[in-house]
PDB file of C-alpha atoms in Angstrom:
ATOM      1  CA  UNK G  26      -0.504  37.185  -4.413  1.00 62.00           C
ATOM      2  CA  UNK G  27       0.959  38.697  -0.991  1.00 78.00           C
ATOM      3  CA  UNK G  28      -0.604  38.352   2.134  1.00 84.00           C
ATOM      4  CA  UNK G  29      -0.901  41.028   4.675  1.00 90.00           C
ATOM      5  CA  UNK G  30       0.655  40.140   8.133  1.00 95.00           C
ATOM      6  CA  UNK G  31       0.161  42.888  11.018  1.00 96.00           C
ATOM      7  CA  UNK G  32       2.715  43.825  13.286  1.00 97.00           C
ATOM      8  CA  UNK G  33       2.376  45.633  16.825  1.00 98.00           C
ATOM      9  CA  UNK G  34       5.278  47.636  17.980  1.00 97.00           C
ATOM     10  CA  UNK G  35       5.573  46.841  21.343  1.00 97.00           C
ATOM     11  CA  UNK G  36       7.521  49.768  23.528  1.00 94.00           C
ATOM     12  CA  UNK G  37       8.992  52.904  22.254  1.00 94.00           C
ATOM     13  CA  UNK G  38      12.507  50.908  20.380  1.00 93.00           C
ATOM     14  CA  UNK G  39      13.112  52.484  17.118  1.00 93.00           C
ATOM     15  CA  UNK G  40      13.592  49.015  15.117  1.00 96.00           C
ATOM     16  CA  UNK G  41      12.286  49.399  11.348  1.00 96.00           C
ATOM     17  CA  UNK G  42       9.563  46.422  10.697  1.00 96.00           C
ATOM     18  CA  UNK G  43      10.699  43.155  10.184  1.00 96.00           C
ATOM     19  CA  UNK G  44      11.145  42.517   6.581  1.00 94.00           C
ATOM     20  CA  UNK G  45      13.018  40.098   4.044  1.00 94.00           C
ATOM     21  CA  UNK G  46      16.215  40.057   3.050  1.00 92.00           C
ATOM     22  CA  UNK G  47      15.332  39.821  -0.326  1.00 93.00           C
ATOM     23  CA  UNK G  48      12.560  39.301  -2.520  1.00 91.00           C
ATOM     24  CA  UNK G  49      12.775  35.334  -2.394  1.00 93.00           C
ATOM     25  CA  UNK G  50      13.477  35.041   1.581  1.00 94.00           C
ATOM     26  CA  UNK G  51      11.351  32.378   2.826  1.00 94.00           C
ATOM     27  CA  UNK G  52      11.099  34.558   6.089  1.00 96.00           C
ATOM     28  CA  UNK G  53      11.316  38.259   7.416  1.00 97.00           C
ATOM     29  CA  UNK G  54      14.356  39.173   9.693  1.00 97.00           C
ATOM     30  CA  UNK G  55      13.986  39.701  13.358  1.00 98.00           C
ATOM     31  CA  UNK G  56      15.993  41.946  15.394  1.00 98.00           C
ATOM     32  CA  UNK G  57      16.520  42.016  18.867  1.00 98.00           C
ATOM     33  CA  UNK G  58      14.942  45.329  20.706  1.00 98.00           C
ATOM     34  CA  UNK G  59      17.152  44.593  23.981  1.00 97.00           C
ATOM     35  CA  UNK G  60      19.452  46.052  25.935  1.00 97.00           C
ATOM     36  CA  UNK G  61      22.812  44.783  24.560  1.00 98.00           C
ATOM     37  CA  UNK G  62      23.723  41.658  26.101  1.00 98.00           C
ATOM     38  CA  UNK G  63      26.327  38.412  25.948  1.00 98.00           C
ATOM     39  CA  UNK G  64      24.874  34.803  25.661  1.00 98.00           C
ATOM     40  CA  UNK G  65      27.637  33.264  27.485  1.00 98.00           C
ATOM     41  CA  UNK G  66      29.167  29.711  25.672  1.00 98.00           C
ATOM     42  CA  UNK G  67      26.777  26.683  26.093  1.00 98.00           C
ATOM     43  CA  UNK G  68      24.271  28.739  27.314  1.00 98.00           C
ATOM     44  CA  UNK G  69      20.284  30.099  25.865  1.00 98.00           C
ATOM     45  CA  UNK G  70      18.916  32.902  26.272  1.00 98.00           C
ATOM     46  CA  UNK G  71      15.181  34.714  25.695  1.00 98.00           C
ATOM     47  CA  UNK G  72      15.502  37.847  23.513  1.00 98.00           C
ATOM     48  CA  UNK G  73      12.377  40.159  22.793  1.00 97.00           C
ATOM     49  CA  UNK G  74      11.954  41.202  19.353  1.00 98.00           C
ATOM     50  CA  UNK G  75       9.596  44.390  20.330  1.00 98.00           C
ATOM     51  CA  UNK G  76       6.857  43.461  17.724  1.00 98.00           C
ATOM     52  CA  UNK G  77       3.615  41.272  18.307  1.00 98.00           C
ATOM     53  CA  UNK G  78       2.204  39.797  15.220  1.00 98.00           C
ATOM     54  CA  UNK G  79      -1.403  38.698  14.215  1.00 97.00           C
ATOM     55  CA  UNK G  80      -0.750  35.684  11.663  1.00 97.00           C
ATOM     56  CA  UNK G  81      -3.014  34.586   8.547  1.00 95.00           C
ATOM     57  CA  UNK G  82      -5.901  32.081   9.810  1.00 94.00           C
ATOM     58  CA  UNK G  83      -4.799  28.695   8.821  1.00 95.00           C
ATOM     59  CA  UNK G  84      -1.135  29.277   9.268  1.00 96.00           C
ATOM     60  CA  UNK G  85       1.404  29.317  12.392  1.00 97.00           C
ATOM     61  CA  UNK G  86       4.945  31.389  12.568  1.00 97.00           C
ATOM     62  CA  UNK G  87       8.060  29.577  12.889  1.00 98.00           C
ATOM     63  CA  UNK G  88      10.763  31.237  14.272  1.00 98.00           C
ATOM     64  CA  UNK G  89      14.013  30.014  12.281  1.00 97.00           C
ATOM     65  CA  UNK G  90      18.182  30.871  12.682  1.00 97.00           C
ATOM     66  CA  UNK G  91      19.670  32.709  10.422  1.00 96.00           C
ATOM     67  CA  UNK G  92      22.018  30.804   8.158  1.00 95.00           C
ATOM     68  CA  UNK G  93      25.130  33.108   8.980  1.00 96.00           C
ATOM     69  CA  UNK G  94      24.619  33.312  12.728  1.00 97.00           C
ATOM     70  CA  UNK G  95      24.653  29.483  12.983  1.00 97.00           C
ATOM     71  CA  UNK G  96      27.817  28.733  10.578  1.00 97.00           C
ATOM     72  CA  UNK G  97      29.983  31.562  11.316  1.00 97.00           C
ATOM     73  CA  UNK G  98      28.875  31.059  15.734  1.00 98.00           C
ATOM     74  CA  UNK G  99      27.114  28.209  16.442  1.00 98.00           C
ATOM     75  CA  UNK G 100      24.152  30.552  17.550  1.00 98.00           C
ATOM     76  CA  UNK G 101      20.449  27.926  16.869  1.00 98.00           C
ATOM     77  CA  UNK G 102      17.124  29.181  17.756  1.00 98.00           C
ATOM     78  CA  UNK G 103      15.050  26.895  19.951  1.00 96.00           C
ATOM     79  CA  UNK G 104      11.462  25.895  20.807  1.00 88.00           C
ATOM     80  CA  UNK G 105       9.689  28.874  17.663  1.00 90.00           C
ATOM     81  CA  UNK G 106       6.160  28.021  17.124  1.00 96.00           C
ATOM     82  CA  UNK G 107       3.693  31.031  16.820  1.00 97.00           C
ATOM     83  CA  UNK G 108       0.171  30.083  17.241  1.00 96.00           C
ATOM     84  CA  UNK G 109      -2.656  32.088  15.231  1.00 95.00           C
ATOM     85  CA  UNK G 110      -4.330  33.190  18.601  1.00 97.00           C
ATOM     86  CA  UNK G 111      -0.625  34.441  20.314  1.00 97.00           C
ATOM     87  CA  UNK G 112      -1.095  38.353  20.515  1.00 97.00           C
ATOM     88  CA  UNK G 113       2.321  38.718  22.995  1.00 97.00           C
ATOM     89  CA  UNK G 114       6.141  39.757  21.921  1.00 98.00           C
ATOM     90  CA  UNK G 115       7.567  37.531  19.464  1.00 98.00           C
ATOM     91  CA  UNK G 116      10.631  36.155  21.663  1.00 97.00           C
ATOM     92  CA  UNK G 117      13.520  34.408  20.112  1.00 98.00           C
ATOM     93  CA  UNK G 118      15.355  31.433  22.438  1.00 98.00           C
ATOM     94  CA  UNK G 119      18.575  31.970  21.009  1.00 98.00           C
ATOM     95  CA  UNK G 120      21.324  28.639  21.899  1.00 98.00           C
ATOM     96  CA  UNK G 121      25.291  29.423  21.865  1.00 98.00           C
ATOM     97  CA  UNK G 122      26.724  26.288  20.980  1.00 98.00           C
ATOM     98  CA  UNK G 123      29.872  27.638  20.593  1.00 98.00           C
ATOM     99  CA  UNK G 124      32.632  27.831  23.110  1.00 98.00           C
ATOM    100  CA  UNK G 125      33.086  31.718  23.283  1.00 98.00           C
ATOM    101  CA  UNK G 126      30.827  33.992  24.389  1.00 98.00           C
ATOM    102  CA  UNK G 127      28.308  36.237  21.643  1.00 98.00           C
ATOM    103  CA  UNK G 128      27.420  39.232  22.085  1.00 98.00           C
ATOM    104  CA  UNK G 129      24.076  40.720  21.179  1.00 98.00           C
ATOM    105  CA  UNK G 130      23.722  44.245  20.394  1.00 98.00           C
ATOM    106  CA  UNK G 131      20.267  46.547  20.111  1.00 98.00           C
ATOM    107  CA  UNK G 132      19.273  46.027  16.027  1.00 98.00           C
ATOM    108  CA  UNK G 133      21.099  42.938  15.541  1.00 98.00           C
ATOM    109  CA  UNK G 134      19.474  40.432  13.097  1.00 98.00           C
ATOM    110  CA  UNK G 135      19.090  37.286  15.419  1.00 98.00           C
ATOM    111  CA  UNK G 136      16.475  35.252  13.739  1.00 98.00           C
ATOM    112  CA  UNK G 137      13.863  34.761  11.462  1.00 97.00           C
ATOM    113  CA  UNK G 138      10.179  34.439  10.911  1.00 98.00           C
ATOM    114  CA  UNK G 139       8.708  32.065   8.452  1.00 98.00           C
ATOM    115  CA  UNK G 140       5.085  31.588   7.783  1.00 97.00           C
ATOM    116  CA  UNK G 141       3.539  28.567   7.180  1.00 97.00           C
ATOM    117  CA  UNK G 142       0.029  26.423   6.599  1.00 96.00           C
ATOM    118  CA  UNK G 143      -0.964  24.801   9.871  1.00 96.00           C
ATOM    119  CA  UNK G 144      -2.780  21.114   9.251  1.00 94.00           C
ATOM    120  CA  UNK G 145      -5.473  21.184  12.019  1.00 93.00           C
ATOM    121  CA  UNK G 146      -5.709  17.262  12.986  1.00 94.00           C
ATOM    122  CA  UNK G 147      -7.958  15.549  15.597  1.00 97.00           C
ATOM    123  CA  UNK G 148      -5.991  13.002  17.397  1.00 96.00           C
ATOM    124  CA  UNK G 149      -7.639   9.289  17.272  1.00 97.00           C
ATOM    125  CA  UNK G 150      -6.495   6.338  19.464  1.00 97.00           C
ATOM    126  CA  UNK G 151      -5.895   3.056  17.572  1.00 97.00           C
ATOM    127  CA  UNK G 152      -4.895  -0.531  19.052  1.00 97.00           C
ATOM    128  CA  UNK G 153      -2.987  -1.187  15.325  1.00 96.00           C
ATOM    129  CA  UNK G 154      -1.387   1.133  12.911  1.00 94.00           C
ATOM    130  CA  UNK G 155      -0.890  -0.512   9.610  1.00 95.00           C
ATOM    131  CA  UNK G 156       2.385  -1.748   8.435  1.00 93.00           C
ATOM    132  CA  UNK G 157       4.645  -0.255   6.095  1.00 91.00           C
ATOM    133  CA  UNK G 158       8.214  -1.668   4.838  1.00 87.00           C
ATOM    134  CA  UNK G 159      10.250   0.453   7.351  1.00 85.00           C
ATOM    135  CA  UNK G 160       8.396  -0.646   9.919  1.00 85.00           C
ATOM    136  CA  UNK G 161      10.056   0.713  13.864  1.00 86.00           C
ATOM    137  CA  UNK G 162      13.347   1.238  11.786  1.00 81.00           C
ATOM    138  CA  UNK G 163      14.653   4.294  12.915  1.00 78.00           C
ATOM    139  CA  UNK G 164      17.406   6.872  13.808  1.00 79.00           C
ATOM    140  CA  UNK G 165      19.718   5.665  10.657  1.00 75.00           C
ATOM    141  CA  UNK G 166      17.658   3.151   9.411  1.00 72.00           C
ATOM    142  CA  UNK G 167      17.809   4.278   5.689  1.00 74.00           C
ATOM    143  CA  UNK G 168      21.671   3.883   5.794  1.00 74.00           C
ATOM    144  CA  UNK G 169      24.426   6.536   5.830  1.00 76.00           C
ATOM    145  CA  UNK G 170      25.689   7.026   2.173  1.00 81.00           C
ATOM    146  CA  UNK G 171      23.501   8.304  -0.804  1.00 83.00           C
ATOM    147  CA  UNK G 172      25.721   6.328  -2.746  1.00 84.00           C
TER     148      UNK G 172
END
């Protein structure tokens, strides 16, 4: 079963509506409804998408890189949490890690938007948490080598 999710066009761009790759995509592409622009080496920058959304109750957006755009430039995507009530342009923080500048044309792909269940959790302060065999191991704990 598919889910509807509604998207807003925001301005007057001309960008089709996000959609997947292909039929098995985890998430829809977003493209970036800018002026064209350069994210200069070792710098971030915000880039509109010119859609709002209205996501499924239960459920938050992630906004994801693309595979390609991190491989073949170093381009990430930072800080992409959609919350349910958000009504505003989807933005994508896009991160050069690379050491040459990349350019960002009207209609590029840049990112994408995967959907998933939220787990709505009341916070509870404890003086103990029980202990487990890892214990405060952490940050290569578990060892290097799957061998």
């Amino acid at each position: 079963m598919t889910t509807t999710v509604k998207f807003k066009r925001l301005g007057d761009h001309l960008l089709p509506l996000p959609s997947r790759g292909n039929e098995f995509a985890a998430g829809i592409d977003l493209a970036y409804a800018g002026e064209d622009t350069v994210i200069a080496a070792g710098q971030r920058a915000l880039l509109k998408s010119g859609y709002a959304v209205m996501l499924p109750a239960g459920h938050y957006g992630r906004v994801a890189p693309r595979s390609g755009l991190a491989y073949k430039h170093g381009i990430d995507v930072m800080a992409g949490v959609i919350d349910i009530d958000y009504r505003g342009e989807v933005g994508i923080i896009l991160f050069n890690s690379s050491e040459v500048d990349f350019s960002v044309n009207f209609g590029d792909k840049i990112a994408q938007l995967i959907i998933e269940k939220a787990a709505y959790f009341a916070p509870e302060l404890v003086d103990e948490l029980p202990e487990t065999d890892r214990g405060e191991g952490g940050y290569g704990s578990t060892g290097s080598s799957a061998l």
